[in-house]
mmCIF file with all atom_site columns, C-alpha atoms in Angstrom:
data_model
loop_
_atom_site.group_PDB
_atom_site.id
_atom_site.type_symbol
_atom_site.label_atom_id
_atom_site.label_alt_id
_atom_site.label_comp_id
_atom_site.label_asym_id
_atom_site.label_entity_id
_atom_site.label_seq_id
_atom_site.pdbx_PDB_ins_code
_atom_site.Cartn_x
_atom_site.Cartn_y
_atom_site.Cartn_z
_atom_site.occupancy
_atom_site.B_iso_or_equiv
_atom_site.pdbx_formal_charge
_atom_site.auth_seq_id
_atom_site.auth_comp_id
_atom_site.auth_asym_id
_atom_site.auth_atom_id
_atom_site.pdbx_PDB_model_num
ATOM 1   C CA . MET A 1 1   ? 91.035  123.684 -27.611 1.00 88.00 ? 2   MET A CA 1
ATOM 2   C CA . LEU A 1 2   ? 87.821  124.461 -25.790 1.00 96.00 ? 3   LEU A CA 1
ATOM 3   C CA . ILE A 1 3   ? 86.859  128.137 -25.681 1.00 97.00 ? 4   ILE A CA 1
ATOM 4   C CA . THR A 1 4   ? 83.889  129.917 -24.130 1.00 98.00 ? 5   THR A CA 1
ATOM 5   C CA . ILE A 1 5   ? 82.747  133.140 -25.785 1.00 98.00 ? 6   ILE A CA 1
ATOM 6   C CA . ASP A 1 6   ? 80.665  135.395 -23.588 1.00 98.00 ? 7   ASP A CA 1
ATOM 7   C CA . HIS A 1 7   ? 77.839  137.673 -24.770 1.00 98.00 ? 8   HIS A CA 1
ATOM 8   C CA . VAL A 1 8   ? 77.469  136.408 -28.320 1.00 98.00 ? 9   VAL A CA 1
ATOM 9   C CA . LEU A 1 9   ? 73.907  137.567 -27.778 1.00 98.00 ? 10  LEU A CA 1
ATOM 10  C CA . SER A 1 10  ? 72.805  140.239 -25.292 1.00 98.00 ? 11  SER A CA 1
ATOM 11  C CA . LYS A 1 11  ? 70.147  139.479 -22.672 1.00 98.00 ? 12  LYS A CA 1
ATOM 12  C CA . ASP A 1 12  ? 67.627  141.494 -24.739 1.00 98.00 ? 13  ASP A CA 1
ATOM 13  C CA . GLU A 1 13  ? 68.448  139.468 -27.806 1.00 98.00 ? 14  GLU A CA 1
ATOM 14  C CA . VAL A 1 14  ? 68.045  136.230 -25.831 1.00 98.00 ? 15  VAL A CA 1
ATOM 15  C CA . LYS A 1 15  ? 64.663  137.430 -24.618 1.00 98.00 ? 16  LYS A CA 1
ATOM 16  C CA . GLN A 1 16  ? 63.614  138.048 -28.212 1.00 98.00 ? 17  GLN A CA 1
ATOM 17  C CA . PHE A 1 17  ? 64.919  134.681 -29.349 1.00 98.00 ? 18  PHE A CA 1
ATOM 18  C CA . ARG A 1 18  ? 62.988  132.930 -26.539 1.00 98.00 ? 19  ARG A CA 1
ATOM 19  C CA . HIS A 1 19  ? 59.746  134.711 -27.459 1.00 98.00 ? 20  HIS A CA 1
ATOM 20  C CA . TYR A 1 20  ? 59.946  133.113 -30.951 1.00 98.00 ? 21  TYR A CA 1
ATOM 21  C CA . LEU A 1 21  ? 61.367  129.801 -29.874 1.00 98.00 ? 22  LEU A CA 1
ATOM 22  C CA . ASP A 1 22  ? 58.923  129.242 -26.995 1.00 96.00 ? 23  ASP A CA 1
ATOM 23  C CA . ASN A 1 23  ? 56.059  129.681 -29.459 1.00 96.00 ? 24  ASN A CA 1
ATOM 24  C CA . ALA A 1 24  ? 57.637  127.635 -32.284 1.00 96.00 ? 25  ALA A CA 1
ATOM 25  C CA . GLU A 1 25  ? 56.663  124.119 -33.295 1.00 96.00 ? 26  GLU A CA 1
ATOM 26  C CA . TRP A 1 26  ? 59.173  121.549 -31.971 1.00 97.00 ? 27  TRP A CA 1
ATOM 27  C CA . ASN A 1 27  ? 59.651  118.144 -33.593 1.00 95.00 ? 28  ASN A CA 1
ATOM 28  C CA . ASP A 1 28  ? 61.209  114.860 -32.477 1.00 93.00 ? 29  ASP A CA 1
ATOM 29  C CA . GLY A 1 29  ? 64.971  115.357 -32.709 1.00 89.00 ? 30  GLY A CA 1
ATOM 30  C CA . THR A 1 30  ? 65.660  111.741 -33.572 1.00 86.00 ? 31  THR A CA 1
ATOM 31  C CA . LYS A 1 31  ? 64.397  112.426 -37.114 1.00 76.00 ? 32  LYS A CA 1
ATOM 32  C CA . THR A 1 32  ? 67.699  114.201 -37.861 1.00 74.00 ? 33  THR A CA 1
ATOM 33  C CA . ALA A 1 33  ? 69.996  111.729 -36.113 1.00 69.00 ? 34  ALA A CA 1
ATOM 34  C CA . GLY A 1 34  ? 72.252  109.250 -37.760 1.00 66.00 ? 35  GLY A CA 1
ATOM 35  C CA . THR A 1 35  ? 71.889  105.474 -37.339 1.00 67.00 ? 36  THR A CA 1
ATOM 36  C CA . LEU A 1 36  ? 73.977  105.277 -34.188 1.00 70.00 ? 37  LEU A CA 1
ATOM 37  C CA . ALA A 1 37  ? 73.038  108.650 -32.711 1.00 72.00 ? 38  ALA A CA 1
ATOM 38  C CA . ARG A 1 38  ? 69.310  107.795 -33.032 1.00 76.00 ? 39  ARG A CA 1
ATOM 39  C CA . ASN A 1 39  ? 69.720  105.300 -30.241 1.00 84.00 ? 40  ASN A CA 1
ATOM 40  C CA . VAL A 1 40  ? 71.082  107.850 -27.710 1.00 93.00 ? 41  VAL A CA 1
ATOM 41  C CA . LYS A 1 41  ? 69.295  111.046 -28.763 1.00 94.00 ? 42  LYS A CA 1
ATOM 42  C CA . ARG A 1 42  ? 66.198  112.292 -27.025 1.00 94.00 ? 43  ARG A CA 1
ATOM 43  C CA . ASN A 1 43  ? 65.367  115.962 -27.617 1.00 97.00 ? 44  ASN A CA 1
ATOM 44  C CA . ALA A 1 44  ? 63.264  118.270 -29.756 1.00 97.00 ? 45  ALA A CA 1
ATOM 45  C CA . GLN A 1 45  ? 64.344  120.422 -32.707 1.00 97.00 ? 46  GLN A CA 1
ATOM 46  C CA . ILE A 1 46  ? 62.829  123.138 -34.907 1.00 97.00 ? 47  ILE A CA 1
ATOM 47  C CA . ASP A 1 47  ? 62.551  122.419 -38.632 1.00 96.00 ? 48  ASP A CA 1
ATOM 48  C CA . ASP A 1 48  ? 65.558  124.113 -40.300 1.00 94.00 ? 49  ASP A CA 1
ATOM 49  C CA . SER A 1 49  ? 63.390  125.345 -43.184 1.00 94.00 ? 50  SER A CA 1
ATOM 50  C CA . THR A 1 50  ? 61.006  127.393 -41.029 1.00 96.00 ? 51  THR A CA 1
ATOM 51  C CA . GLU A 1 51  ? 61.087  131.205 -41.143 1.00 97.00 ? 52  GLU A CA 1
ATOM 52  C CA . VAL A 1 52  ? 61.897  131.445 -37.446 1.00 97.00 ? 53  VAL A CA 1
ATOM 53  C CA . ALA A 1 53  ? 64.866  129.036 -37.702 1.00 97.00 ? 54  ALA A CA 1
ATOM 54  C CA . ILE A 1 54  ? 66.331  130.862 -40.731 1.00 97.00 ? 55  ILE A CA 1
ATOM 55  C CA . SER A 1 55  ? 65.773  134.352 -39.284 1.00 98.00 ? 56  SER A CA 1
ATOM 56  C CA . LEU A 1 56  ? 67.293  133.591 -35.843 1.00 98.00 ? 57  LEU A CA 1
ATOM 57  C CA . GLY A 1 57  ? 70.112  131.612 -37.422 1.00 98.00 ? 58  GLY A CA 1
ATOM 58  C CA . ASN A 1 58  ? 71.037  134.536 -39.654 1.00 98.00 ? 59  ASN A CA 1
ATOM 59  C CA . HIS A 1 59  ? 70.988  136.812 -36.626 1.00 98.00 ? 60  HIS A CA 1
ATOM 60  C CA . ILE A 1 60  ? 73.542  134.514 -34.904 1.00 98.00 ? 61  ILE A CA 1
ATOM 61  C CA . LEU A 1 61  ? 75.734  134.498 -37.997 1.00 98.00 ? 62  LEU A CA 1
ATOM 62  C CA . ARG A 1 62  ? 75.765  138.279 -38.090 1.00 98.00 ? 63  ARG A CA 1
ATOM 63  C CA . SER A 1 63  ? 76.693  138.453 -34.434 1.00 98.00 ? 64  SER A CA 1
ATOM 64  C CA . LEU A 1 64  ? 79.534  135.976 -34.882 1.00 98.00 ? 65  LEU A CA 1
ATOM 65  C CA . GLY A 1 65  ? 80.894  137.913 -37.860 1.00 97.00 ? 66  GLY A CA 1
ATOM 66  C CA . ASN A 1 66  ? 81.316  140.883 -35.530 1.00 97.00 ? 67  ASN A CA 1
ATOM 67  C CA . ASN A 1 67  ? 82.910  138.887 -32.692 1.00 98.00 ? 68  ASN A CA 1
ATOM 68  C CA . PRO A 1 68  ? 86.694  139.143 -32.729 1.00 97.00 ? 69  PRO A CA 1
ATOM 69  C CA . LEU A 1 69  ? 87.206  136.234 -30.321 1.00 98.00 ? 70  LEU A CA 1
ATOM 70  C CA . PHE A 1 70  ? 85.161  133.887 -32.445 1.00 98.00 ? 71  PHE A CA 1
ATOM 71  C CA . VAL A 1 71  ? 86.932  134.933 -35.658 1.00 98.00 ? 72  VAL A CA 1
ATOM 72  C CA . SER A 1 72  ? 90.345  134.552 -33.984 1.00 98.00 ? 73  SER A CA 1
ATOM 73  C CA . ALA A 1 73  ? 89.542  131.095 -32.518 1.00 98.00 ? 74  ALA A CA 1
ATOM 74  C CA . ALA A 1 74  ? 87.639  129.536 -35.394 1.00 98.00 ? 75  ALA A CA 1
ATOM 75  C CA . LEU A 1 75  ? 89.107  131.315 -38.508 1.00 98.00 ? 76  LEU A CA 1
ATOM 76  C CA . PRO A 1 76  ? 85.865  130.300 -40.217 1.00 98.00 ? 77  PRO A CA 1
ATOM 77  C CA . ARG A 1 77  ? 85.694  129.304 -43.832 1.00 97.00 ? 78  ARG A CA 1
ATOM 78  C CA . LYS A 1 78  ? 82.148  127.926 -43.794 1.00 97.00 ? 79  LYS A CA 1
ATOM 79  C CA . ILE A 1 79  ? 79.490  127.848 -41.136 1.00 98.00 ? 80  ILE A CA 1
ATOM 80  C CA . TYR A 1 80  ? 76.608  125.375 -41.075 1.00 98.00 ? 81  TYR A CA 1
ATOM 81  C CA . PRO A 1 81  ? 73.268  127.278 -40.640 1.00 97.00 ? 82  PRO A CA 1
ATOM 82  C CA . PRO A 1 82  ? 72.478  127.328 -36.916 1.00 98.00 ? 83  PRO A CA 1
ATOM 83  C CA . LYS A 1 83  ? 69.977  124.740 -35.643 1.00 98.00 ? 84  LYS A CA 1
ATOM 84  C CA . PHE A 1 84  ? 67.888  124.878 -32.485 1.00 98.00 ? 85  PHE A CA 1
ATOM 85  C CA . ASN A 1 85  ? 67.192  122.194 -29.918 1.00 98.00 ? 86  ASN A CA 1
ATOM 86  C CA . ARG A 1 86  ? 65.307  121.787 -26.661 1.00 98.00 ? 87  ARG A CA 1
ATOM 87  C CA . TYR A 1 87  ? 65.757  119.239 -23.835 1.00 98.00 ? 88  TYR A CA 1
ATOM 88  C CA . ALA A 1 88  ? 63.095  118.654 -21.209 1.00 97.00 ? 89  ALA A CA 1
ATOM 89  C CA . ASP A 1 89  ? 61.411  115.830 -19.285 1.00 96.00 ? 90  ASP A CA 1
ATOM 90  C CA . GLY A 1 90  ? 64.545  113.749 -19.052 1.00 97.00 ? 91  GLY A CA 1
ATOM 91  C CA . GLY A 1 91  ? 65.733  114.688 -22.518 1.00 97.00 ? 92  GLY A CA 1
ATOM 92  C CA . THR A 1 92  ? 69.347  113.745 -23.167 1.00 97.00 ? 93  THR A CA 1
ATOM 93  C CA . TYR A 1 93  ? 71.879  113.013 -25.876 1.00 97.00 ? 94  TYR A CA 1
ATOM 94  C CA . GLY A 1 94  ? 74.261  110.175 -25.129 1.00 96.00 ? 95  GLY A CA 1
ATOM 95  C CA . THR A 1 95  ? 77.978  110.021 -25.977 1.00 95.00 ? 96  THR A CA 1
ATOM 96  C CA . HIS A 1 96  ? 78.587  110.597 -29.687 1.00 93.00 ? 97  HIS A CA 1
ATOM 97  C CA . VAL A 1 97  ? 80.911  112.231 -32.169 1.00 93.00 ? 98  VAL A CA 1
ATOM 98  C CA . ASP A 1 98  ? 79.646  114.612 -34.834 1.00 94.00 ? 99  ASP A CA 1
ATOM 99  C CA . SER A 1 99  ? 79.742  113.553 -38.463 1.00 94.00 ? 100 SER A CA 1
ATOM 100 C CA . ALA A 1 100 ? 82.992  114.597 -40.216 1.00 96.00 ? 101 ALA A CA 1
ATOM 101 C CA . ILE A 1 101 ? 81.275  115.851 -43.419 1.00 96.00 ? 102 ILE A CA 1
ATOM 102 C CA . MET A 1 102 ? 77.842  117.545 -43.623 1.00 96.00 ? 103 MET A CA 1
ATOM 103 C CA . GLN A 1 103 ? 75.801  118.741 -46.576 1.00 95.00 ? 104 GLN A CA 1
ATOM 104 C CA . ILE A 1 104 ? 74.699  122.360 -46.228 1.00 94.00 ? 105 ILE A CA 1
ATOM 105 C CA . PRO A 1 105 ? 70.915  122.437 -46.595 1.00 91.00 ? 106 PRO A CA 1
ATOM 106 C CA . GLY A 1 106 ? 69.572  123.797 -49.885 1.00 89.00 ? 107 GLY A CA 1
ATOM 107 C CA . THR A 1 107 ? 72.974  123.774 -51.584 1.00 93.00 ? 108 THR A CA 1
ATOM 108 C CA . ASN A 1 108 ? 75.375  121.439 -53.360 1.00 94.00 ? 109 ASN A CA 1
ATOM 109 C CA . LEU A 1 109 ? 78.087  122.398 -50.826 1.00 94.00 ? 110 LEU A CA 1
ATOM 110 C CA . SER A 1 110 ? 79.548  120.207 -48.157 1.00 96.00 ? 111 SER A CA 1
ATOM 111 C CA . LEU A 1 111 ? 81.281  121.235 -44.946 1.00 97.00 ? 112 LEU A CA 1
ATOM 112 C CA . ARG A 1 112 ? 84.057  119.547 -43.001 1.00 98.00 ? 113 ARG A CA 1
ATOM 113 C CA . THR A 1 113 ? 83.203  119.810 -39.308 1.00 98.00 ? 114 THR A CA 1
ATOM 114 C CA . ASP A 1 114 ? 86.364  121.100 -37.616 1.00 98.00 ? 115 ASP A CA 1
ATOM 115 C CA . LEU A 1 115 ? 84.649  122.886 -34.735 1.00 98.00 ? 116 LEU A CA 1
ATOM 116 C CA . SER A 1 116 ? 81.299  122.436 -32.960 1.00 98.00 ? 117 SER A CA 1
ATOM 117 C CA . ALA A 1 117 ? 79.434  125.290 -31.213 1.00 98.00 ? 118 ALA A CA 1
ATOM 118 C CA . THR A 1 118 ? 76.675  125.400 -28.661 1.00 98.00 ? 119 THR A CA 1
ATOM 119 C CA . LEU A 1 119 ? 75.045  128.767 -27.958 1.00 98.00 ? 120 LEU A CA 1
ATOM 120 C CA . PHE A 1 120 ? 73.016  128.645 -24.729 1.00 98.00 ? 121 PHE A CA 1
ATOM 121 C CA . LEU A 1 121 ? 69.602  130.246 -24.808 1.00 98.00 ? 122 LEU A CA 1
ATOM 122 C CA . ALA A 1 122 ? 68.354  129.351 -21.356 1.00 98.00 ? 123 ALA A CA 1
ATOM 123 C CA . GLU A 1 123 ? 69.787  130.568 -18.014 1.00 98.00 ? 124 GLU A CA 1
ATOM 124 C CA . PRO A 1 124 ? 71.436  127.851 -15.864 1.00 98.00 ? 125 PRO A CA 1
ATOM 125 C CA . ASP A 1 125 ? 68.817  128.235 -13.163 1.00 97.00 ? 126 ASP A CA 1
ATOM 126 C CA . GLU A 1 126 ? 65.989  127.536 -15.636 1.00 98.00 ? 127 GLU A CA 1
ATOM 127 C CA . TYR A 1 127 ? 66.784  123.814 -15.720 1.00 98.00 ? 128 TYR A CA 1
ATOM 128 C CA . GLU A 1 128 ? 68.380  120.990 -13.788 1.00 98.00 ? 129 GLU A CA 1
ATOM 129 C CA . GLY A 1 129 ? 71.043  118.814 -15.469 1.00 98.00 ? 130 GLY A CA 1
ATOM 130 C CA . GLY A 1 130 ? 71.616  119.403 -19.191 1.00 98.00 ? 131 GLY A CA 1
ATOM 131 C CA . GLU A 1 131 ? 75.369  119.902 -18.892 1.00 98.00 ? 132 GLU A CA 1
ATOM 132 C CA . LEU A 1 132 ? 77.304  119.561 -22.109 1.00 98.00 ? 133 LEU A CA 1
ATOM 133 C CA . GLU A 1 133 ? 80.145  117.119 -21.293 1.00 98.00 ? 134 GLU A CA 1
ATOM 134 C CA . ILE A 1 134 ? 83.077  117.165 -23.590 1.00 98.00 ? 135 ILE A CA 1
ATOM 135 C CA . GLU A 1 135 ? 85.866  114.615 -23.420 1.00 97.00 ? 136 GLU A CA 1
ATOM 136 C CA . THR A 1 136 ? 89.262  116.325 -23.737 1.00 94.00 ? 137 THR A CA 1
ATOM 137 C CA . GLU A 1 137 ? 92.874  115.325 -23.320 1.00 91.00 ? 138 GLU A CA 1
ATOM 138 C CA . PHE A 1 138 ? 92.611  116.847 -19.842 1.00 91.00 ? 139 PHE A CA 1
ATOM 139 C CA . GLY A 1 139 ? 89.539  114.885 -18.901 1.00 95.00 ? 140 GLY A CA 1
ATOM 140 C CA . VAL A 1 140 ? 85.787  115.515 -19.098 1.00 97.00 ? 141 VAL A CA 1
ATOM 141 C CA . GLN A 1 141 ? 84.779  119.167 -19.184 1.00 97.00 ? 142 GLN A CA 1
ATOM 142 C CA . ALA A 1 142 ? 81.225  119.963 -18.108 1.00 98.00 ? 143 ALA A CA 1
ATOM 143 C CA . VAL A 1 143 ? 79.818  123.106 -19.717 1.00 98.00 ? 144 VAL A CA 1
ATOM 144 C CA . LYS A 1 144 ? 76.676  124.966 -18.608 1.00 98.00 ? 145 LYS A CA 1
ATOM 145 C CA . LEU A 1 145 ? 76.823  128.652 -19.573 1.00 98.00 ? 146 LEU A CA 1
ATOM 146 C CA . GLU A 1 146 ? 74.717  131.812 -19.123 1.00 98.00 ? 147 GLU A CA 1
ATOM 147 C CA . ALA A 1 147 ? 72.153  132.486 -21.791 1.00 98.00 ? 148 ALA A CA 1
ATOM 148 C CA . GLY A 1 148 ? 73.816  134.285 -24.674 1.00 98.00 ? 149 GLY A CA 1
ATOM 149 C CA . ASP A 1 149 ? 77.199  132.660 -24.130 1.00 98.00 ? 150 ASP A CA 1
ATOM 150 C CA . MET A 1 150 ? 78.751  130.021 -26.425 1.00 98.00 ? 151 MET A CA 1
ATOM 151 C CA . VAL A 1 151 ? 81.243  127.214 -26.219 1.00 98.00 ? 152 VAL A CA 1
ATOM 152 C CA . LEU A 1 152 ? 83.472  126.238 -29.124 1.00 98.00 ? 153 LEU A CA 1
ATOM 153 C CA . TYR A 1 153 ? 85.227  122.832 -29.205 1.00 98.00 ? 154 TYR A CA 1
ATOM 154 C CA . PRO A 1 154 ? 86.734  120.314 -31.613 1.00 97.00 ? 155 PRO A CA 1
ATOM 155 C CA . SER A 1 155 ? 84.130  118.359 -33.545 1.00 97.00 ? 156 SER A CA 1
ATOM 156 C CA . SER A 1 156 ? 86.325  115.263 -33.183 1.00 96.00 ? 157 SER A CA 1
ATOM 157 C CA . SER A 1 157 ? 85.599  115.252 -29.415 1.00 97.00 ? 158 SER A CA 1
ATOM 158 C CA . LEU A 1 158 ? 83.287  112.684 -27.875 1.00 97.00 ? 159 LEU A CA 1
ATOM 159 C CA . HIS A 1 159 ? 80.537  114.643 -26.100 1.00 97.00 ? 160 HIS A CA 1
ATOM 160 C CA . ARG A 1 160 ? 77.060  114.291 -24.639 1.00 97.00 ? 161 ARG A CA 1
ATOM 161 C CA . VAL A 1 161 ? 74.198  116.274 -23.083 1.00 98.00 ? 162 VAL A CA 1
ATOM 162 C CA . MET A 1 162 ? 73.287  115.043 -19.583 1.00 98.00 ? 163 MET A CA 1
ATOM 163 C CA . PRO A 1 163 ? 69.581  114.417 -18.847 1.00 98.00 ? 164 PRO A CA 1
ATOM 164 C CA . VAL A 1 164 ? 67.482  117.466 -18.072 1.00 98.00 ? 165 VAL A CA 1
ATOM 165 C CA . THR A 1 165 ? 65.430  116.506 -15.028 1.00 97.00 ? 166 THR A CA 1
ATOM 166 C CA . GLU A 1 166 ? 63.571  119.798 -14.523 1.00 98.00 ? 167 GLU A CA 1
ATOM 167 C CA . GLY A 1 167 ? 62.767  122.793 -16.699 1.00 98.00 ? 168 GLY A CA 1
ATOM 168 C CA . ALA A 1 168 ? 63.982  123.109 -20.290 1.00 98.00 ? 169 ALA A CA 1
ATOM 169 C CA . ARG A 1 169 ? 67.395  123.601 -21.848 1.00 98.00 ? 170 ARG A CA 1
ATOM 170 C CA . VAL A 1 170 ? 67.117  125.584 -25.126 1.00 98.00 ? 171 VAL A CA 1
ATOM 171 C CA . ALA A 1 171 ? 70.145  126.196 -27.305 1.00 98.00 ? 172 ALA A CA 1
ATOM 172 C CA . SER A 1 172 ? 71.439  126.752 -30.823 1.00 98.00 ? 173 SER A CA 1
ATOM 173 C CA . PHE A 1 173 ? 74.151  124.495 -32.267 1.00 98.00 ? 174 PHE A CA 1
ATOM 174 C CA . PHE A 1 174 ? 76.130  124.434 -35.425 1.00 98.00 ? 175 PHE A CA 1
ATOM 175 C CA . TRP A 1 175 ? 79.501  123.515 -37.026 1.00 98.00 ? 176 TRP A CA 1
ATOM 176 C CA . ILE A 1 176 ? 82.354  125.399 -38.534 1.00 98.00 ? 177 ILE A CA 1
ATOM 177 C CA . GLU A 1 177 ? 84.815  124.500 -41.272 1.00 98.00 ? 178 GLU A CA 1
ATOM 178 C CA . SER A 1 178 ? 87.994  126.404 -40.436 1.00 98.00 ? 179 SER A CA 1
ATOM 179 C CA . LEU A 1 179 ? 90.562  127.839 -42.799 1.00 98.00 ? 180 LEU A CA 1
ATOM 180 C CA . ILE A 1 180 ? 92.987  125.839 -40.667 1.00 98.00 ? 181 ILE A CA 1
ATOM 181 C CA . SER A 1 181 ? 92.041  122.184 -40.595 1.00 96.00 ? 182 SER A CA 1
ATOM 182 C CA . ASP A 1 182 ? 94.765  121.126 -38.159 1.00 97.00 ? 183 ASP A CA 1
ATOM 183 C CA . GLU A 1 183 ? 93.714  121.695 -34.536 1.00 96.00 ? 184 GLU A CA 1
ATOM 184 C CA . GLY A 1 184 ? 97.293  122.198 -33.249 1.00 96.00 ? 185 GLY A CA 1
ATOM 185 C CA . GLU A 1 185 ? 98.086  124.789 -35.935 1.00 98.00 ? 186 GLU A CA 1
ATOM 186 C CA . ARG A 1 186 ? 94.783  126.609 -35.222 1.00 98.00 ? 187 ARG A CA 1
ATOM 187 C CA . ALA A 1 187 ? 95.516  126.680 -31.493 1.00 97.00 ? 188 ALA A CA 1
ATOM 188 C CA . MET A 1 188 ? 99.028  128.164 -32.139 1.00 98.00 ? 189 MET A CA 1
ATOM 189 C CA . LEU A 1 189 ? 97.586  130.864 -34.398 1.00 98.00 ? 190 LEU A CA 1
ATOM 190 C CA . PHE A 1 190 ? 94.897  131.681 -31.806 1.00 98.00 ? 191 PHE A CA 1
ATOM 191 C CA . ASP A 1 191 ? 97.525  132.023 -29.018 1.00 98.00 ? 192 ASP A CA 1
ATOM 192 C CA . LEU A 1 192 ? 99.696  134.195 -31.258 1.00 98.00 ? 193 LEU A CA 1
ATOM 193 C CA . ASP A 1 193 ? 96.808  136.415 -32.327 1.00 98.00 ? 194 ASP A CA 1
ATOM 194 C CA . GLN A 1 194 ? 95.613  136.846 -28.708 1.00 97.00 ? 195 GLN A CA 1
ATOM 195 C CA . THR A 1 195 ? 99.154  137.814 -27.700 1.00 96.00 ? 196 THR A CA 1
ATOM 196 C CA . ILE A 1 196 ? 99.311  140.408 -30.426 1.00 96.00 ? 197 ILE A CA 1
ATOM 197 C CA . GLN A 1 197 ? 95.944  141.832 -29.412 1.00 94.00 ? 198 GLN A CA 1
ATOM 198 C CA . LYS A 1 198 ? 97.061  142.141 -25.813 1.00 94.00 ? 199 LYS A CA 1
ATOM 199 C CA . LEU A 1 199 ? 100.363 143.819 -26.721 1.00 94.00 ? 200 LEU A CA 1
ATOM 200 C CA . THR A 1 200 ? 98.861  146.288 -29.161 1.00 92.00 ? 201 THR A CA 1
ATOM 201 C CA . PRO A 1 201 ? 97.426  148.843 -26.671 1.00 91.00 ? 202 PRO A CA 1
ATOM 202 C CA . SER A 1 202 ? 100.743 149.159 -24.860 1.00 90.00 ? 203 SER A CA 1
ATOM 203 C CA . ILE A 1 203 ? 103.128 149.247 -27.857 1.00 91.00 ? 204 ILE A CA 1
ATOM 204 C CA . ASP A 1 204 ? 103.438 151.795 -30.640 1.00 91.00 ? 205 ASP A CA 1
ATOM 205 C CA . ALA A 1 205 ? 101.801 150.595 -33.786 1.00 86.00 ? 206 ALA A CA 1
ATOM 206 C CA . ASN A 1 206 ? 105.141 151.017 -35.661 1.00 90.00 ? 207 ASN A CA 1
ATOM 207 C CA . ASP A 1 207 ? 107.195 149.096 -33.104 1.00 91.00 ? 208 ASP A CA 1
ATOM 208 C CA . PRO A 1 208 ? 109.336 146.607 -35.087 1.00 92.00 ? 209 PRO A CA 1
ATOM 209 C CA . ARG A 1 209 ? 108.647 143.869 -32.532 1.00 92.00 ? 210 ARG A CA 1
ATOM 210 C CA . LEU A 1 210 ? 104.866 144.148 -33.009 1.00 94.00 ? 211 LEU A CA 1
ATOM 211 C CA . LEU A 1 211 ? 105.262 144.318 -36.789 1.00 96.00 ? 212 LEU A CA 1
ATOM 212 C CA . LYS A 1 212 ? 107.438 141.222 -36.721 1.00 96.00 ? 213 LYS A CA 1
ATOM 213 C CA . LEU A 1 213 ? 104.875 139.282 -34.632 1.00 96.00 ? 214 LEU A CA 1
ATOM 214 C CA . THR A 1 214 ? 102.053 140.374 -36.890 1.00 97.00 ? 215 THR A CA 1
ATOM 215 C CA . GLY A 1 215 ? 104.072 139.328 -39.929 1.00 97.00 ? 216 GLY A CA 1
ATOM 216 C CA . ILE A 1 216 ? 104.737 135.883 -38.468 1.00 98.00 ? 217 ILE A CA 1
ATOM 217 C CA . TYR A 1 217 ? 101.035 135.427 -37.761 1.00 98.00 ? 218 TYR A CA 1
ATOM 218 C CA . HIS A 1 218 ? 99.947  136.244 -41.267 1.00 97.00 ? 219 HIS A CA 1
ATOM 219 C CA . ASN A 1 219 ? 102.729 134.212 -42.884 1.00 98.00 ? 220 ASN A CA 1
ATOM 220 C CA . LEU A 1 220 ? 101.762 131.120 -40.860 1.00 98.00 ? 221 LEU A CA 1
ATOM 221 C CA . LEU A 1 221 ? 98.111  131.738 -41.664 1.00 98.00 ? 222 LEU A CA 1
ATOM 222 C CA . ARG A 1 222 ? 99.060  131.987 -45.350 1.00 97.00 ? 223 ARG A CA 1
ATOM 223 C CA . ARG A 1 223 ? 101.141 128.794 -45.135 1.00 97.00 ? 224 ARG A CA 1
ATOM 224 C CA . TRP A 1 224 ? 98.556  126.691 -43.317 1.00 97.00 ? 225 TRP A CA 1
ATOM 225 C CA . SER A 1 225 ? 95.247  127.962 -44.626 1.00 96.00 ? 226 SER A CA 1
ATOM 226 C CA . ILE A 1 226 ? 92.975  126.136 -46.960 1.00 85.00 ? 227 ILE A CA 1
ATOM 227 C CA . THR A 1 227 ? 91.231  128.354 -49.519 1.00 77.00 ? 228 THR A CA 1
#
């Protein structure tokens, strides 16, 4: 299930983010890569412990908490603190799969990566190349979104960032551990929830059919969730 979520950040918020990010110190991204990924990764990242990374990351988390589509699609249990990267001058990240388990910085907690997210912070016309290519059961999906928009996809997917040949691609990325570990079950719950939300405006809140569907959703969530 690959889902794009529009307007996670407004254009004004993106402008504020870019003010801080464009003046931040960027480090070699290979320092945070695993053994295999280090051979195919060429980008820059901001140190996760800096004030700007923490502040902007918390802003993203607050925005996601108020985004019904994100909550419906991800059913988040834990979210890895958002990170920030920049691709320029041929920067790229070859085909790889994200680590299954990650340690949350500064804690003794670990996170199972069920979903990966990329929040675009540069407009498509600011750079050439830089598409996020995700291998799905329906073929390769190339993603290049407006600044402030986000893509959510299974962390089990092979994916890559194509070389940026002009300009700079700036983004935030992070991972989500869902209450529903099974991708198929999560997709069914998402479809059911979206159907309920679409029916709600046109059906009386006390309509038995709507109450029945809502009950089915919550009972399935109760049955499948990990707490």
